[in-house]
Amino acid sequence: QVQLAESGGGSVQEGESLKLTCAASVPPYGSWCMAWFRQAPGKEREGVASLDTSGYTTYAKSVEGRFTIHHDNAPALYLQMNSLKPEDGGMYYCAALWSQYFVSCGDNPYALSFEHWGQGTQVTVSS
């Protein structure tokens, strides 16, 4: 059973930083692809960053160089967000795809059918 719970959102000024946490209950065997998505009001959900068991990461071009995705054995998935811009605001979701066999994010992870989602955490960036 995979369970995800995000935290760490908040309201910040442009240029500041936030670190989002996704507490992830994932079986200690098999493999996974996990990702951060965001959705702003009136906009479609978009993928932000992904990470899989092999350590392969991808980033949306809009966040490359500013955001970093990583995980630890807590187990948790993190999104370090630096130099935030107003357009980074929105509800941020953690998502996971887990398999007892092999799964990887690949080069287009945001098109995968993620089976597990957290409840989201709100990020607001003011100019």
Coordinates of C-alpha atoms in Angstrom, one line a residue:
Q1 CA 0.0 0.0 0.0
V2 CA 1.4 3.3 -1.1
Q3 CA 0.5 6.4 0.8
L4 CA 1.7 10.0 0.2
A5 CA 1.4 13.1 2.3
E6 CA 2.8 16.5 1.2
S7 CA 3.8 19.3 3.5
G8 CA 6.0 22.4 3.4
G9 CA 3.9 24.8 1.3
G10 CA 3.4 28.4 2.2
S11 CA 3.4 32.0 1.1
V12 CA 6.7 33.6 0.2
Q13 CA 8.1 36.5 -1.7
E14 CA 9.6 36.3 -5.1
G15 CA 13.2 35.1 -5.0
E16 CA 12.7 33.2 -1.7
S17 CA 12.9 29.4 -1.2
L18 CA 10.6 26.6 0.0
K19 CA 11.2 23.0 0.6
L20 CA 8.3 20.6 0.0
T21 CA 8.2 17.2 1.7
C22 CA 6.2 14.2 0.6
A23 CA 6.1 11.6 3.3
A24 CA 6.0 8.3 1.3
S25 CA 4.9 5.0 2.5
V26 CA 6.3 2.7 -0.2
P27 CA 7.1 -1.1 0.1
P28 CA 10.8 -1.6 0.7
Y29 CA 11.0 -3.8 -2.4
G30 CA 10.3 -3.3 -6.1
S31 CA 10.9 0.0 -7.8
W32 CA 9.2 3.3 -8.3
C33 CA 8.9 6.5 -10.1
M34 CA 7.8 9.6 -8.1
A35 CA 7.1 13.0 -9.3
W36 CA 5.9 16.5 -8.2
F37 CA 3.1 18.1 -10.1
R38 CA 1.5 21.5 -9.7
Q39 CA -1.7 23.1 -10.7
A40 CA -2.5 26.8 -10.6
P41 CA -6.1 28.1 -10.7
G42 CA -7.6 27.9 -14.2
K43 CA -4.6 26.0 -15.5
E44 CA -3.9 22.4 -16.3
R45 CA -1.8 20.3 -14.0
E46 CA 1.8 20.2 -15.1
G47 CA 4.7 18.0 -14.1
V48 CA 7.6 19.7 -12.3
A49 CA 10.2 17.1 -11.4
S50 CA 10.6 13.4 -11.3
L51 CA 12.9 10.8 -9.7
D52 CA 13.0 7.0 -9.9
T53 CA 14.6 4.2 -8.0
S54 CA 17.7 4.3 -10.2
G55 CA 18.2 8.0 -9.3
Y56 CA 17.2 9.3 -12.7
T57 CA 15.8 12.8 -12.5
T58 CA 13.9 15.1 -14.9
Y59 CA 12.8 18.7 -14.6
A60 CA 10.4 20.9 -16.4
K61 CA 12.3 23.5 -18.3
S62 CA 10.6 26.2 -16.3
V63 CA 12.2 25.0 -13.1
E64 CA 15.6 23.7 -14.3
G65 CA 18.4 25.1 -12.3
R66 CA 16.1 26.4 -9.5
F67 CA 14.3 23.2 -8.2
T68 CA 15.9 20.0 -7.0
I69 CA 14.2 16.7 -6.4
H70 CA 15.7 14.2 -4.0
H71 CA 14.7 11.5 -1.6
D72 CA 15.9 9.8 1.6
N73 CA 15.2 6.7 3.5
A74 CA 12.7 8.4 5.8
P75 CA 11.2 7.6 3.4
A76 CA 10.4 10.9 1.8
L77 CA 10.5 12.8 -1.4
Y78 CA 11.6 16.4 -1.4
L79 CA 11.4 19.3 -3.7
Q80 CA 13.8 22.2 -2.9
M81 CA 12.5 25.3 -4.7
N82 CA 14.8 28.3 -4.9
S83 CA 14.5 31.6 -6.6
L84 CA 10.7 31.3 -6.6
K85 CA 8.7 33.2 -9.1
P86 CA 5.0 34.2 -9.0
E87 CA 4.3 31.7 -11.8
D88 CA 5.6 28.9 -9.5
G89 CA 2.5 29.3 -7.3
G90 CA -0.2 26.6 -7.2
M91 CA -1.1 23.4 -5.5
Y92 CA 1.8 21.0 -5.5
Y93 CA 1.1 17.3 -5.5
C94 CA 3.3 14.3 -5.0
A95 CA 2.6 11.2 -7.1
A96 CA 4.0 7.7 -7.2
L97 CA 4.0 4.7 -9.5
W98 CA 5.3 1.6 -7.8
S99 CA 5.8 -1.9 -9.1
Q100 CA 7.1 -5.1 -7.5
Y101 CA 9.0 -5.6 -10.7
F102 CA 10.7 -2.8 -12.6
V103 CA 9.4 0.7 -13.3
S104 CA 11.3 3.8 -14.3
C105 CA 10.3 7.4 -15.0
G106 CA 11.8 7.5 -18.4
D107 CA 12.2 10.7 -20.3
N108 CA 8.5 11.6 -20.3
P109 CA 7.4 10.8 -16.7
Y110 CA 4.5 13.2 -16.6
A111 CA 2.6 11.1 -19.2
L112 CA 2.7 8.0 -16.9
S113 CA -0.4 6.8 -15.1
F114 CA 0.5 7.6 -11.6
E115 CA -1.6 5.4 -9.3
H116 CA -1.0 7.2 -6.0
W117 CA -1.4 10.9 -5.2
G118 CA -1.1 13.0 -2.1
Q119 CA -3.6 15.7 -1.0
G120 CA -1.4 18.6 -2.1
T121 CA 0.2 21.5 -0.5
Q122 CA -0.3 25.1 -1.5
V123 CA 2.5 27.4 -2.6
T124 CA 1.9 31.1 -3.1
V125 CA 4.7 33.4 -4.4
S126 CA 4.1 37.2 -4.3
S127 CA 5.9 39.7 -6.4

